[in-house]
Coordinates of C-alpha atoms and ligand atoms in Angstrom, one line a residue:
X1 CA 0.3 -0.3 0.1
X2 CA 1.4 3.1 -0.8
X3 CA 2.2 6.2 1.6
X4 CA -0.7 8.2 0.4
X5 CA -3.4 5.3 0.2
X6 CA -2.1 4.3 3.5
X7 CA -2.9 8.1 5.2
X8 CA -6.8 7.3 3.4
X9 CA -7.1 3.9 4.8
X10 CA -6.5 5.6 8.6
X11 CA -8.1 8.4 7.5
X12 CA -11.6 6.1 6.9
X13 CA -10.4 4.3 9.5
X14 CA -10.3 7.2 12.1
X15 CA -13.9 8.7 10.8
X16 CA -15.8 4.9 10.6
X17 CA -14.8 4.1 14.1
X18 CA -15.9 7.9 15.6
X19 CA -19.4 6.5 14.9
X20 CA -19.3 3.4 17.5
X21 CA -19.6 3.8 20.6
X22 CA -16.4 1.6 22.6
X23 CA -19.2 -1.1 23.8
X24 CA -18.5 -4.4 22.6
X25 CA -22.3 -4.9 20.6
X26 CA -21.1 -2.2 18.4
X27 CA -17.6 -4.5 17.0
X28 CA -19.7 -6.0 14.9
X29 CA -21.3 -3.3 13.0
X30 CA -18.0 -1.3 13.2
X31 CA -16.1 -3.6 11.1
X32 CA -18.8 -4.1 9.0
X33 CA -18.7 -0.4 8.6
X34 CA -14.9 -1.1 7.8
X35 CA -14.9 -3.9 5.6
X36 CA -17.3 -1.9 3.2
X37 CA -15.6 1.1 3.4
X38 CA -11.8 0.3 3.1
X39 CA -13.2 -3.4 0.3
X40 CA -11.4 -5.2 3.4
X41 CA -9.8 -5.3 6.7
X42 CA -6.2 -4.7 6.8
X43 CA -4.3 -5.3 10.1
X44 CA -4.3 -1.8 10.9
X45 CA -8.0 -1.7 11.0
X46 CA -8.2 -4.4 13.5
X47 CA -6.1 -2.8 16.0
X48 CA -7.5 0.4 16.2
X49 CA -11.3 -1.8 16.0
X50 CA -8.7 -2.9 19.2
X51 CA -7.5 0.1 20.7
X52 CA -11.4 2.0 20.1
X53 CA -13.1 -1.1 21.9
X54 CA -10.5 -1.9 24.7
X55 CA -10.5 -5.6 23.5
X56 CA -7.0 -7.8 22.7
X57 CA -6.4 -7.2 19.2
X58 CA -7.0 -11.1 19.2
X59 CA -10.4 -10.9 19.9
X60 CA -10.8 -8.6 17.5
X61 CA -8.6 -10.4 14.7
X62 CA -11.2 -13.8 16.3
X63 CA -14.1 -12.4 16.0
X64 CA -13.5 -10.6 12.3
X65 CA -11.9 -13.6 10.8
X66 CA -15.5 -15.6 12.0
X67 CA -17.4 -14.2 9.4
X68 CA -18.0 -15.3 5.9
X69 CA -18.5 -11.9 4.8
X70 CA -15.5 -10.4 5.6
X71 CA -11.7 -10.1 4.3
X72 CA -9.2 -10.3 7.3
X73 CA -5.3 -9.1 6.4
X74 CA -6.1 -9.1 2.5
X75 CA -8.6 -7.2 0.0
X76 CA -10.2 -10.2 -1.7
X77 CA -9.3 -11.3 -5.5
X78 CA -11.2 -11.3 -8.5
X79 CA -13.3 -14.1 -8.6
X80 CA -17.3 -15.8 -9.2
X81 CA -19.2 -16.9 -5.9
X82 CA -21.6 -19.2 -7.0
X83 CA -23.9 -21.1 -4.9
X84 CA -23.7 -24.9 -5.1
X85 CA -25.8 -25.7 -2.0
X86 CA -28.7 -28.4 -2.1
X87 CA -31.7 -26.5 -4.4
X88 CA -28.4 -24.6 -6.5
X89 CA -27.2 -28.0 -6.9
X90 CA -29.9 -29.5 -8.1
X91 CA -30.5 -26.5 -10.7
X92 CA -27.2 -27.6 -12.9
X93 CA -24.6 -25.5 -10.5
X94 CA -22.0 -28.3 -11.8
X95 CA -22.7 -27.2 -15.3
X96 CA -22.5 -24.0 -14.3
X97 CA -19.1 -23.7 -12.6
X98 CA -17.7 -25.9 -15.4
X99 CA -18.7 -23.6 -17.8
X100 CA -17.1 -20.3 -16.0
X101 CA -14.1 -22.3 -15.8
X102 CA -13.9 -23.1 -19.6
X103 CA -14.8 -19.1 -19.8
X104 CA -11.1 -18.8 -17.3
X105 CA -13.2 -17.1 -14.6
X106 CA -12.4 -17.9 -10.8
X107 CA -15.0 -19.7 -9.0
X108 CA -15.5 -19.1 -5.5
X109 CA -18.2 -21.5 -3.2
X110 CA -20.8 -19.6 -1.5
X111 CA -22.9 -21.1 0.6
X112 CA -26.8 -20.7 0.0
X113 CA -27.6 -16.5 -0.6
X114 CA -31.3 -17.1 -0.2
X115 CA -32.8 -17.2 -3.5
X116 CA -32.9 -21.1 -3.7
X117 CA -35.8 -21.3 -6.4
X118 CA -33.9 -19.5 -9.0
X119 CA -30.9 -21.3 -8.8
X120 CA -28.4 -21.7 -9.6
X121 CA -27.2 -18.4 -8.1
X122 CA -24.4 -16.4 -8.1
X123 CA -22.6 -12.9 -6.9
X124 CA -20.4 -11.5 -9.4
X125 CA -19.0 -7.7 -8.4
X126 CA -21.7 -7.0 -5.9
X127 CA -24.1 -8.2 -8.5
X128 CA -26.5 -11.1 -7.1
X129 CA -27.9 -12.9 -10.7
X130 CA -30.4 -15.9 -10.5
X131 CA -30.9 -18.4 -13.1
X132 CA -27.5 -18.9 -13.6
X133 CA -27.6 -21.6 -16.6
X134 CA -24.4 -22.3 -18.4
X135 CA -25.9 -20.7 -21.6
X136 CA -25.9 -17.1 -19.8
X137 CA -22.5 -17.6 -18.2
X138 CA -21.2 -15.6 -21.5
X139 CA -24.0 -12.6 -21.1
X140 CA -23.5 -12.4 -17.9
X141 CA -19.8 -12.1 -17.4
X142 CA -20.5 -10.0 -21.0
X143 CA -22.3 -7.4 -18.3
X144 CA -25.5 -8.4 -18.6
X145 CA -27.4 -6.4 -15.8
X146 CA -29.2 -8.7 -13.3
X147 CA -33.2 -9.0 -13.8
X148 CA -35.4 -7.4 -10.5
X149 CA -37.6 -9.9 -9.1
X150 CA -40.0 -8.1 -6.6
X151 CA -41.2 -10.9 -3.9
X152 CA -44.8 -11.3 -5.3
X153 CA -43.6 -12.8 -8.6
X154 CA -42.3 -15.6 -5.8
X155 CA -45.4 -16.2 -4.6
X156 CA -46.8 -19.5 -6.5
X157 CA -49.9 -19.9 -4.6
X158 CA -51.9 -18.4 -1.5
X159 CA -54.0 -21.8 -1.3
X160 CA -56.1 -19.9 1.9
X161 CA -60.2 -19.8 1.9
X162 CA -59.9 -15.9 2.2
X163 CA -56.6 -14.0 0.8
X164 CA -57.5 -11.5 4.2
X165 CA -56.5 -14.5 6.1
X166 CA -53.0 -15.0 4.7
X167 CA -49.8 -13.9 6.2
X168 CA -48.6 -13.2 2.2
X169 CA -51.9 -11.0 1.9
X170 CA -50.4 -7.6 1.0
X171 CA -47.0 -9.0 -0.6
X172 CA -47.4 -7.3 -4.2
X173 CA -50.3 -4.6 -3.2
X174 CA -48.5 -2.2 -1.3
X175 CA -45.5 -0.3 -1.5
X176 CA -43.1 -1.6 1.3
X177 CA -41.7 1.3 1.5
X178 CA -44.9 3.2 2.1
X179 CA -45.9 3.3 5.6
X180 CA -49.5 5.0 4.3
X181 CA -49.7 2.1 2.2
X182 CA -49.4 -0.7 5.2
X183 CA -51.4 1.7 7.5
X184 CA -54.2 1.6 4.6
X185 CA -54.0 -2.3 4.6
X186 CA -54.4 -2.4 8.6
X187 CA -50.9 -2.4 9.8
X188 CA -50.7 -1.7 13.8
X189 CA -54.2 -2.0 14.7
X190 CA -53.4 -4.9 16.5
X191 CA -51.1 -3.2 17.9
X192 CA -53.3 -0.6 19.1
X193 CA -55.6 -3.3 20.5
X194 CA -53.0 -5.1 22.9
X195 CA -52.0 -2.0 24.3
X196 CA -55.3 0.2 24.8
X197 CA -57.3 -3.0 25.2
X198 CA -55.4 -6.4 26.7
X199 CA -53.0 -6.7 30.0
X200 CA -50.0 -8.4 28.9
X201 CA -50.8 -11.5 30.3
X202 CA -53.8 -11.2 27.8
X203 CA -51.5 -11.1 24.4
X204 CA -49.5 -14.0 26.1
X205 CA -52.9 -16.1 26.3
X206 CA -53.6 -15.4 23.4
X207 CA -50.8 -16.0 21.7
X208 CA -51.3 -20.0 23.5
X209 CA -54.4 -20.7 22.8
X210 CA -54.1 -19.8 19.4
X211 CA -51.5 -22.6 19.7
X212 CA -49.1 -21.3 17.4
X213 CA -45.6 -23.4 16.6
X214 CA -42.8 -21.6 16.0
X215 CA -42.0 -21.4 12.4
X216 CA -38.0 -21.4 12.2
X217 CA -37.6 -25.5 12.3
X218 CA -38.6 -26.7 15.3
X219 CA -42.3 -26.2 15.7
X220 CA -41.9 -25.4 19.3
X221 CA -45.1 -23.2 21.3
X222 CA -44.6 -19.5 20.6
X223 CA -46.9 -18.5 23.6
X224 CA -44.9 -21.5 25.9
X225 CA -41.9 -19.6 24.9
X226 CA -43.5 -15.8 26.2
X227 CA -44.6 -17.4 29.3
X228 CA -41.0 -18.7 30.4
X229 CA -39.4 -15.5 29.3
X230 CA -42.1 -13.7 30.9
X231 CA -41.4 -14.9 33.7
X232 CA -38.1 -14.7 33.5
X233 CA -38.2 -11.1 32.6
X234 CA -39.8 -10.7 36.3
X235 CA -37.1 -12.2 38.0
X236 CA -34.4 -10.5 36.6
X237 CA -36.7 -7.1 37.9
X238 CA -38.1 -6.5 34.2
X239 CA -35.2 -6.5 31.9
X240 CA -36.2 -8.3 28.9
X241 CA -35.4 -8.8 25.3
X242 CA -37.4 -9.7 22.0
X243 CA -35.0 -10.9 19.5
X244 CA -36.5 -12.2 15.6
X245 CA -34.3 -14.7 14.0
X246 CA -34.2 -13.7 10.4
X247 CA -30.8 -15.6 9.5
X248 CA -32.2 -17.2 7.0
X249 CA -29.5 -19.1 5.9
X250 CA -30.6 -23.0 5.6
X251 CA -30.1 -23.7 2.2
X252 CA -34.2 -23.7 0.5
X253 CA -35.7 -21.3 2.4
X254 CA -36.5 -17.8 1.8
X255 CA -39.5 -17.7 2.9
X256 CA -38.6 -15.2 5.7
X257 CA -37.4 -12.9 3.0
X258 CA -40.2 -12.5 1.0
X259 CA -42.0 -11.2 4.0
X260 CA -39.4 -8.8 5.2
X261 CA -39.6 -7.7 2.0
X262 CA -43.3 -7.2 0.5
X263 CA -44.7 -6.6 4.2
X264 CA -41.8 -5.2 6.6
X265 CA -44.4 -3.4 8.9
X266 CA -46.2 -6.3 9.7
X267 CA -43.1 -8.1 10.9
X268 CA -42.0 -5.1 13.4
X269 CA -45.9 -4.9 14.2
X270 CA -45.3 -8.2 15.3
X271 CA -41.9 -7.6 17.7
X272 CA -43.7 -4.5 19.2
X273 CA -46.7 -7.0 20.3
X274 CA -44.1 -9.8 22.0
X275 CA -41.9 -7.1 23.5
X276 CA -45.5 -6.0 25.1
X277 CA -46.4 -9.6 26.1
X278 CA -43.0 -10.2 27.8
X279 CA -42.8 -6.5 29.2
X280 CA -39.4 -5.8 26.8
X281 CA -38.8 -2.3 25.8
X282 CA -35.8 -3.5 22.8
X283 CA -36.6 -5.3 20.4
X284 CA -33.3 -6.6 17.5
X285 CA -33.6 -8.0 14.4
X286 CA -31.1 -10.2 13.5
X287 CA -31.1 -10.5 9.8
X288 CA -28.3 -12.0 7.8
X289 CA -25.8 -9.9 6.0
X290 CA -26.3 -11.0 2.7
X291 CA -30.3 -9.3 2.9
X292 CA -28.9 -5.6 2.8
X293 CA -31.7 -4.6 0.6
X294 CA -34.3 -5.8 3.0
X295 CA -32.6 -4.8 6.0
X296 CA -32.4 -1.2 4.5
X297 CA -36.0 -1.3 4.1
X298 CA -36.8 -2.6 7.5
X299 CA -34.5 0.1 8.4
X300 CA -36.4 2.6 6.6
X301 CA -39.5 1.4 8.3
X302 CA -39.2 1.6 11.8
X303 CA -37.7 5.1 11.4
X304 CA -41.3 6.1 10.1
X305 CA -43.2 4.6 12.5
X306 CA -41.1 5.7 15.0
X307 CA -41.5 9.1 13.5
X308 CA -45.9 8.1 13.2
X309 CA -45.3 7.5 16.9
X310 CA -46.4 4.0 15.8
X311 CA -43.0 2.3 17.6
X312 CA -40.3 4.1 19.8
X313 CA -41.2 6.2 22.6
X314 CA -45.0 6.2 24.1
X315 CA -46.2 4.4 21.3
X316 CA -49.9 5.4 20.5
X317 CA -50.3 7.7 23.3
X318 CA -50.2 4.4 25.2
X319 CA -46.8 4.6 28.2
X320 CA -45.3 2.3 26.6
X321 CA -42.3 2.6 24.8
X322 CA -40.6 0.2 22.5
X323 CA -37.6 0.8 20.2
X324 CA -36.3 -2.4 17.8
X325 CA -32.6 -2.5 16.6
X326 CA -32.0 -4.0 13.1
X327 CA -28.6 -5.9 12.9
X328 CA -27.3 -7.6 10.4
X329 CA -25.2 -10.3 10.1
X330 CA -22.0 -11.4 8.2
X331 CA -22.6 -14.5 6.7
X332 CA -22.3 -17.3 9.3
X333 CA -25.1 -20.3 9.1
X334 CA -24.2 -20.9 12.7
X335 CA -26.2 -17.6 13.6
X336 CA -29.2 -18.9 13.3
X337 CA -28.7 -20.9 16.2
X338 CA -30.5 -19.1 18.6
X339 CA -27.5 -19.3 21.6
X340 CA -24.5 -18.5 18.6
X341 CA -27.4 -15.3 17.6
X342 CA -27.4 -13.8 20.7
X343 CA -22.8 -14.2 20.8
X344 CA -23.2 -12.2 16.9
X345 CA -25.5 -9.5 18.8
X346 CA -23.2 -9.2 22.1
X347 CA -20.2 -8.3 19.2
X348 CA -18.8 -12.0 19.4
X349 CA -17.7 -14.4 17.5
X350 CA -20.8 -16.5 16.5
X351 CA -19.9 -20.0 18.4
X352 CA -23.0 -21.1 20.0
X353 CA -23.3 -21.5 24.5
X354 CA -24.4 -24.0 26.8
X355 CA -27.6 -24.5 27.0
X356 CA -29.5 -24.3 30.1
X357 CA -29.7 -21.7 30.5
X358 CA -32.1 -21.2 28.3
X359 CA -32.5 -17.6 26.7
X360 CA -36.1 -17.8 27.9
X361 CA -33.9 -16.6 31.2
X362 CA -30.2 -16.2 30.8
X363 CA -30.1 -14.7 26.9
X364 CA -28.8 -12.0 25.3
X365 CA -26.9 -9.4 27.8
X366 CA -27.8 -11.9 30.5
X367 CA -31.5 -11.0 30.2
X368 CA -34.7 -12.7 29.6
X369 CA -34.7 -12.8 25.5
X370 CA -37.8 -14.7 23.7
X371 CA -35.9 -15.4 20.6
X372 CA -38.5 -16.1 17.0
X373 CA -38.9 -16.7 14.0
X374 CA -40.1 -14.1 11.4
X375 CA -42.7 -15.8 10.0
X376 CA -43.5 -16.7 13.9
X377 CA -43.2 -12.9 14.9
X378 CA -45.0 -12.2 11.6
X379 CA -48.4 -14.6 12.5
X380 CA -49.1 -12.2 15.6
X381 CA -50.9 -9.3 14.3
X382 CA -53.7 -11.2 13.0
X383 CA -53.9 -13.9 16.2
X384 CA -54.5 -10.4 18.4
X385 CA -56.9 -8.7 15.9
X386 CA -58.9 -11.9 15.3
X387 CA -58.5 -14.2 18.4
X388 CA -57.2 -17.2 18.6
X389 CA -60.8 -19.4 17.8
X390 CA -60.0 -17.5 14.4
X391 CA -56.5 -18.5 13.8
X392 CA -57.9 -22.2 14.9
X393 CA -59.9 -21.9 11.7
X394 CA -56.8 -22.8 10.0
X395 CA -54.8 -25.8 10.0
X396 CA -55.0 -28.8 11.8
X397 CA -56.3 -29.2 15.3
X398 CA -52.9 -29.3 16.6
X399 CA -51.1 -27.4 14.1
X400 CA -53.4 -24.2 13.7
X401 CA -51.9 -21.4 11.6
X402 CA -50.8 -21.3 7.2
X403 CA -47.5 -22.4 7.0
X404 CA -45.2 -20.6 3.9
X405 CA -43.2 -23.7 2.0
X406 CA -40.3 -22.6 0.2
X407 CA -40.2 -25.1 -2.8
X408 CA -37.4 -25.5 -5.5
X409 CA -36.0 -28.2 -7.4
X410 CA -37.4 -30.7 -10.4
X411 CA -40.8 -29.1 -10.2
X412 CA -42.6 -26.7 -13.2
X413 CA -43.2 -23.7 -10.1
X414 CA -40.8 -23.2 -7.9
X415 CA -41.4 -20.5 -5.0
X416 CA -42.9 -19.9 -2.3
X417 CA -46.7 -21.7 -1.7
X418 CA -48.8 -20.3 1.7
X419 CA -51.6 -22.7 2.5
X420 CA -53.3 -23.8 5.9
X421 CA -50.6 -26.3 7.9
X422 CA -51.3 -29.7 6.7
X423 CA -54.0 -28.6 3.6
X424 CA -51.4 -30.4 1.0
X425 CA -49.9 -33.7 1.1
X426 CA -46.5 -34.0 -0.5
X427 CA -48.1 -35.8 -4.0
X428 CA -50.8 -32.8 -3.9
X429 CA -48.4 -30.1 -3.1
X430 CA -46.1 -31.0 -6.0
X431 CA -49.1 -31.8 -8.2
X432 CA -50.9 -29.1 -7.4
X433 CA -49.3 -25.6 -6.7
X434 CA -45.5 -26.7 -7.8
X435 CA -47.5 -27.5 -11.3
X436 CA -46.3 -31.4 -11.5
X437 CA -42.4 -32.4 -11.9
X438 CA -40.5 -31.0 -14.2
X439 CA -39.9 -32.7 -17.9
X440 CA -42.3 -35.3 -16.0
X441 CA -39.7 -37.1 -15.0
X442 CA -40.9 -39.8 -11.7
X443 CA -40.2 -38.3 -8.3
X444 CA -37.1 -39.6 -6.7
X445 CA -37.4 -38.1 -3.4
X446 CA -37.7 -34.9 -1.7
X447 CA -35.4 -33.5 1.1
X448 CA -37.9 -31.8 3.5
X449 CA -37.0 -29.3 5.9
X450 CA -33.8 -27.8 4.5
X451 CA -30.3 -29.1 4.7
X452 CA -30.5 -30.3 8.3
X453 CA -33.9 -32.2 7.4
X454 CA -34.6 -35.9 6.1
X455 CA -34.8 -37.1 2.5
X456 CA -37.6 -38.7 2.0
X457 CA -38.7 -41.0 -0.4
X458 CA -42.0 -41.8 -2.5
X459 CA -43.7 -43.3 0.6
X460 CA -43.9 -39.9 2.3
X461 CA -46.0 -38.4 -0.8
X462 CA -49.2 -39.2 1.5
X463 CA -47.8 -37.3 4.4
X464 CA -49.7 -34.4 5.6
X465 CA -47.4 -31.9 5.1
X466 CA -47.6 -30.6 9.2
X467 CA -45.3 -30.4 12.3
X468 CA -46.9 -33.7 14.3
X469 CA -47.9 -36.3 10.5
X470 CA -44.1 -34.9 9.0
X471 CA -42.1 -36.7 12.7
X472 CA -44.7 -39.7 13.0
X473 CA -43.2 -40.8 8.9
X474 CA -39.9 -40.1 10.6
X475 CA -38.7 -36.3 9.1
X476 CA -38.9 -33.0 10.6
X477 CA -41.0 -30.4 8.6
X478 CA -38.6 -27.9 9.5
X479 CA -39.0 -24.0 8.1
X480 CA -41.6 -25.7 4.9
X481 CA -38.6 -26.5 2.5
X482 CA -39.4 -28.8 0.2
X483 CA -36.5 -29.6 -2.6
X484 CA -38.1 -32.3 -4.7
X485 CA -35.5 -34.6 -6.6
X486 CA -36.4 -36.7 -9.7
X487 CA -35.1 -40.3 -11.1
X488 CA -32.4 -38.5 -13.2
X489 CA -31.0 -37.1 -9.4
X490 CA -27.8 -39.1 -8.2
X491 CA -28.4 -38.9 -4.5
X492 CA -24.9 -39.7 -3.7
X493 CA -23.3 -37.1 -5.6
X494 CA -26.9 -34.2 -4.5
X495 CA -25.7 -35.2 -0.5
X496 CA -22.9 -34.9 -1.3
X497 CA -23.6 -30.7 -1.8
X498 CA -24.9 -31.5 1.6
X499 CA -21.7 -32.5 3.2
X500 CA -19.9 -29.7 1.8
X501 CA -22.5 -27.5 2.5
X502 CA -22.0 -28.5 6.7
X503 CA -18.2 -28.6 6.3
X504 CA -18.2 -25.1 5.1
X505 CA -20.7 -24.0 7.8
X506 CA -19.2 -25.8 10.9
X507 CA -18.3 -23.2 13.6
X508 CA -15.2 -25.3 14.7
X509 CA -15.9 -25.0 18.4
X510 CA -16.8 -29.0 19.1
X511 CA -14.3 -31.9 17.9
X512 CA -17.0 -34.6 16.2
X513 CA -18.9 -31.6 14.0
X514 CA -15.6 -30.6 13.2
X515 CA -13.7 -33.7 12.3
X516 CA -16.7 -35.4 11.3
X517 CA -18.1 -32.7 8.8
X518 CA -14.7 -32.9 7.0
X519 CA -14.6 -36.8 7.0
X520 CA -18.5 -36.9 5.5
X521 CA -16.5 -34.5 3.0
X522 CA -14.0 -36.8 2.2
X523 CA -16.0 -40.0 1.9
X524 CA -18.3 -38.6 -0.1
X525 CA -16.3 -36.9 -2.6
X526 CA -14.3 -40.5 -2.9
X527 CA -17.6 -42.2 -3.6
X528 CA -18.4 -39.9 -6.7
X529 CA -16.0 -40.0 -8.3
X530 CA -15.2 -43.9 -8.3
X531 CA -12.8 -43.7 -5.5
X532 CA -15.0 -44.7 -2.5
X533 CA -15.0 -48.6 -0.5
X534 CA -18.1 -49.9 0.6
X535 CA -15.9 -49.7 4.4
X536 CA -16.9 -46.2 3.6
X537 CA -20.8 -46.5 3.8
X538 CA -20.2 -48.0 7.1
X539 CA -18.0 -45.3 8.0
X540 CA -20.6 -42.5 7.3
X541 CA -22.7 -44.5 9.5
X542 CA -20.1 -44.1 12.2
X543 CA -19.6 -40.6 12.1
X544 CA -23.1 -40.1 11.9
X545 CA -24.2 -41.3 14.5
X546 CA -21.3 -40.0 16.8
X547 CA -22.2 -36.5 15.4
X548 CA -25.9 -37.0 16.4
X549 CA -25.0 -38.0 20.2
X550 CA -21.7 -35.7 20.9
X551 CA -22.1 -32.5 18.5
X552 CA -22.4 -29.3 21.3
X553 CA -25.2 -28.0 19.2
X554 CA -28.1 -28.5 16.4
X555 CA -25.7 -27.9 13.7
X556 CA -23.6 -30.7 14.1
X557 CA -26.7 -33.3 15.6
X558 CA -28.9 -32.6 12.4
X559 CA -25.4 -32.5 9.7
X560 CA -26.1 -36.1 8.7
X561 CA -29.5 -36.3 8.6
X562 CA -29.6 -36.2 4.8
X563 CA -26.7 -38.6 4.1
X564 CA -27.8 -40.3 6.9
X565 CA -31.6 -41.3 6.1
X566 CA -30.2 -41.0 1.9
X567 CA -28.2 -43.8 3.2
X568 CA -31.4 -45.9 4.5
X569 CA -33.4 -45.3 1.3
X570 CA -30.8 -45.8 -1.2
X571 CA -28.3 -48.5 0.3
X572 CA -28.0 -49.7 -3.7
X573 CA -26.9 -46.7 -4.8
X574 CA -24.3 -46.3 -2.7
X575 CA -22.9 -50.0 -2.6
X576 CA -23.2 -49.0 -6.4
X577 CA -20.9 -46.0 -6.3
X578 CA -18.1 -48.1 -3.9
X579 CA -18.4 -50.6 -6.5
X580 CA -17.1 -47.5 -8.9
X581 CA -20.7 -47.5 -11.1
X582 CA -22.8 -44.4 -10.8
X583 CA -26.1 -46.1 -11.9
X584 CA -28.0 -42.4 -13.0
X585 CA -24.6 -41.8 -15.2
X586 CA -24.4 -38.1 -12.8
X587 CA -21.1 -38.9 -11.6
X588 CA -18.0 -38.5 -14.1
X589 CA -16.6 -41.9 -12.6
Ligands
FMN1 C1 -27.9 -24.6 12.9 C2 -29.5 -23.8 13.1 C3 -29.7 -22.7 12.2 C4 -30.7 -22.2 12.9 N1 -31.0 -21.1 11.6 C5 -32.1 -20.4 12.3 C6 -32.8 -19.4 10.8 O1 -32.0 -19.2 10.1 N2 -34.1 -19.0 11.5 C7 -34.9 -19.1 12.2 O2 -35.6 -18.7 12.4 N3 -34.5 -20.5 13.4 C8 -33.3 -21.4 13.2 N4 -32.4 -21.6 14.1 C9 -33.8 -22.3 15.5 C10 -33.4 -21.0 16.6 O3 -32.4 -21.9 17.2 C11 -34.6 -21.0 17.6 O4 -34.9 -22.5 17.4 C12 -35.5 -19.9 16.4 O5 -35.5 -19.4 15.8 C13 -36.8 -20.6 17.4 O6 -38.0 -19.0 16.7 P1 -39.3 -19.6 16.6 O7 -40.1 -20.5 18.4 O8 -39.9 -18.9 16.1 O9 -39.7 -20.9 15.7 C14 -31.6 -22.7 13.7 C15 -30.8 -23.7 14.5 C16 -29.8 -24.2 14.2 C17 -29.4 -25.7 15.1
SF4_2 S1 -22.4 -28.8 16.8 FE1 -20.2 -27.7 14.9 S2 -21.5 -26.0 14.5 FE2 -22.2 -27.0 16.5 S3 -20.9 -26.4 17.9 FE3 -19.8 -28.1 17.0 S4 -18.5 -27.5 15.8 FE4 -20.2 -25.6 16.3
FES3 S1 -29.0 -19.8 -3.5 FE1 -28.0 -21.5 -3.6 S2 -29.8 -23.5 -2.4 FE2 -30.2 -20.8 -1.6

């Protein structure tokens, strides 16, 4: 770096840091700003940040090097970043990689960036391209503009009797940048009702009576979590936080992005209702760093609502104060895990914490914290406005309400579907809203619930898509992701893409996951290249059981699910690969 460049970098570093308080929660936003302005984090930036935040340089370096979107020490080399995770892999990312490499372009892997219905997805010069088929590679490299896509275009159906009851009802109907439009569509009426007509406990009980289950993956009852957090807050002298989990980094999941992009005020209202219910005065939305446009939209929405007296101090003259902060992540799937997310919000590496204590009693800054998914919180305005009985009119007894299903893979129509829980079996969903199998190739399998979910075969086609029925049939509905694979798919090749994802995203804190995910990647690479052995199939089972039993957090415990379920369902295919044969001809053995 020349002297004047060095001086200007020093100036930028000083200027950026001067805007941040020297407390640790500001560390990651400061590093993000530095990385944005300088293009990377030079040593001088790390050292200056350490002085500014009164932290050892190693702590700042440790945090900075954890997150994939920052470049520590040297600027990134020019390359095309290609997503090759499950849905993009199924859409032909391997062919796209070959075409890029043939054109002499360096290709870097990026994990899923949340546009899975339009794979393969690539980022070139900070511009995001969808549907990057090999045929389009040259046009994109020649500077073709990315095609804009509105969230409404990504909805393939709202299969709810009365559209007014749907979470997606306003998407494409209102301007998401306009508070006036949102108010015209009824936004913040439920918050007003809660603040003026209900005690906080009544809000908690209404949510509990609604039977709403968390939409972030585990389906935990939301009302129960609210009760625990409200009780935790009382015993901690009334300090509590609401955290909205908008990390959405599971390959195959893009529903939360559509909710935030299409109707941001519905989410803000849900966060504020949750805050009132548990006695919190501050809420955080932790949004993945790749959703920069959506984060800006949310910040603007918070600003507009505060300016109108709908959020912030003395909301709607009720005497209740509630502030919402939007915090951007910087590329780490593990930060979707609730305790890792809290570490990130506190300005640290996103490594999971020991549980218990659970966030409901000891979460953000050691206080009682309610963590819920975007879709979960977006349900609260409807429940409070219309009541628990109304909510029970949709869905099943045990799984009430509607669900967003992000659908990708080998179907004619990929995108987001909203339907009452249990309204469709897998077969009905594929044949109905998803338009049937692409090219009319027979169905082979479905990867259900994201990368962490199980692969299910034709015997699952008749299973109703709701939490309980899926669990009874041996799989988790998770966040509702449906990735359909046709008979031309090599299942061993497919699960290698899943293994690559977990290897890239394991945080490395515990040995079973750190080593197990790497071993999975190696064995599956051997198998798809014809170098595998039948002993390696037993090794897959050995490492799978080890990861499930002894990994520290949910990432390692679910990392082997896809491989183990595929091995059980399609053992013949794995054995053929161990003999050096690929029955579908996909693997270039
Ligand atoms: C590795 C891992 C990643 C996760 N990613 C997300 C995520 O992106 N979004 C989310 O809402 N929940 C995610 N979760 C689940 C959260 O830990 C937490 O259970 C959820 O946010 C609770 O919200 P809910 O009760 O509304 O579902 C993840 C869990 C694990 C183990
Ligand atoms: S299981 Fe994996 S992601 Fe979780 S703490 Fe261990 S290494 Fe990190
Ligand atoms: S964007 Fe590629 S899998 Fe999600």
